[in-house]
Amino acid sequence: MSVPSGLQREVLALYRRALRMVRTKPPHTQDKFSLFVRYMFHVQASAVSPRKVSAIEHLLRRTRRQIELYENPSIRDCHISQDMRDWEQSHRRCHSQAS
């Protein structure tokens, strides 16, 4: 396996930070925050070509600001859209069929 680039390391570090943020939320909302984080990273990753460095950097800055907002202890819940729920269901079906 090749060594991750600086940009790849930044994305992974931001994803780990987002997952750590999820653990700071009330237990009954952690599943919603987890789905929100996974969905947002998936949608953004599939929306941009790996070759478009400036677009990835923009998404990193935007996502970093969004995570900073959600890290605020006063934010205790998040909205999960129907698209997110549908994505989760299809994602689970794909993984259960692959097993």
Coordinates of C-alpha atoms in Angstrom, one line a residue:
M1 CA 0.0 0.0 0.0
S2 CA 1.3 3.4 -0.9
V3 CA 2.0 6.2 1.6
P4 CA -0.9 8.6 1.9
S5 CA -0.4 12.1 0.5
G6 CA -0.6 15.2 2.7
L7 CA -4.1 15.9 1.5
Q8 CA -5.2 12.3 2.2
R9 CA -3.8 12.6 5.7
E10 CA -5.7 15.8 6.3
V11 CA -9.0 14.2 5.2
L12 CA -8.4 11.2 7.4
A13 CA -7.5 13.4 10.4
L14 CA -10.7 15.4 9.8
Y15 CA -12.8 12.2 9.6
R16 CA -11.3 11.0 12.9
R17 CA -11.9 14.3 14.5
A18 CA -15.6 14.1 13.4
L19 CA -15.9 10.6 14.8
R20 CA -14.4 11.8 18.1
M21 CA -17.0 14.6 18.1
V22 CA -19.7 12.0 17.8
R23 CA -18.6 10.4 21.1
T24 CA -19.1 13.7 22.9
K25 CA -22.8 13.8 22.1
P26 CA -25.6 12.4 24.2
P27 CA -25.8 8.6 23.8
H28 CA -29.3 8.6 22.3
T29 CA -28.2 11.0 19.5
Q30 CA -24.8 9.4 18.7
D31 CA -26.2 7.2 16.0
K32 CA -27.7 10.2 14.2
F33 CA -24.4 12.1 14.4
S34 CA -22.5 9.1 13.2
L35 CA -24.8 8.7 10.2
F36 CA -24.5 12.4 9.5
V37 CA -20.7 12.3 9.5
R38 CA -20.4 9.1 7.4
Y39 CA -23.0 10.4 4.9
M40 CA -21.4 13.8 4.5
F41 CA -17.9 12.4 3.9
H42 CA -19.3 9.9 1.4
V43 CA -21.3 12.4 -0.5
Q44 CA -18.4 14.9 -0.6
A45 CA -15.9 12.2 -1.6
S46 CA -18.0 11.0 -4.5
A47 CA -18.8 14.5 -5.7
V48 CA -15.2 15.6 -6.5
S49 CA -12.4 14.0 -8.5
P50 CA -9.3 13.0 -6.6
R51 CA -7.3 15.2 -9.1
K52 CA -9.1 18.4 -8.2
V53 CA -6.9 19.5 -5.3
S54 CA -8.4 23.0 -5.0
A55 CA -11.9 21.6 -4.7
I56 CA -10.8 19.1 -2.0
E57 CA -9.1 21.8 -0.1
H58 CA -12.3 23.9 -0.2
L59 CA -14.3 20.9 1.1
L60 CA -11.8 20.4 3.8
R61 CA -12.1 24.0 5.0
R62 CA -15.9 23.9 4.8
T63 CA -16.1 20.6 6.6
R64 CA -13.6 21.7 9.3
R65 CA -15.8 24.8 10.0
Q66 CA -18.9 22.5 10.2
I67 CA -17.3 20.1 12.6
E68 CA -16.2 23.0 14.8
L69 CA -19.8 24.1 14.9
Y70 CA -21.0 20.6 15.9
E71 CA -18.2 20.3 18.5
N72 CA -20.0 23.0 20.5
P73 CA -21.4 21.2 23.7
S74 CA -24.7 23.1 23.3
I75 CA -25.4 21.2 20.0
R76 CA -27.0 18.1 21.3
D77 CA -28.8 16.7 18.2
C78 CA -28.8 16.9 14.4
H79 CA -31.3 16.5 11.6
I80 CA -31.2 13.3 9.5
S81 CA -32.8 13.7 6.1
Q82 CA -34.6 10.9 4.3
D83 CA -31.8 10.8 1.8
M84 CA -29.4 10.0 4.6
R85 CA -31.7 7.2 5.9
D86 CA -32.1 5.8 2.4
W87 CA -28.3 5.9 1.9
E88 CA -27.8 4.1 5.2
Q89 CA -30.3 1.3 4.2
S90 CA -28.7 0.8 0.8
H91 CA -25.2 0.8 2.4
R92 CA -26.2 -1.8 4.9
R93 CA -27.8 -4.0 2.2
C94 CA -24.6 -3.8 0.1
H95 CA -22.4 -4.8 3.0
S96 CA -24.6 -7.6 4.2
Q97 CA -24.7 -9.1 0.6
A98 CA -20.9 -8.9 0.4
S99 CA -20.5 -10.9 3.6

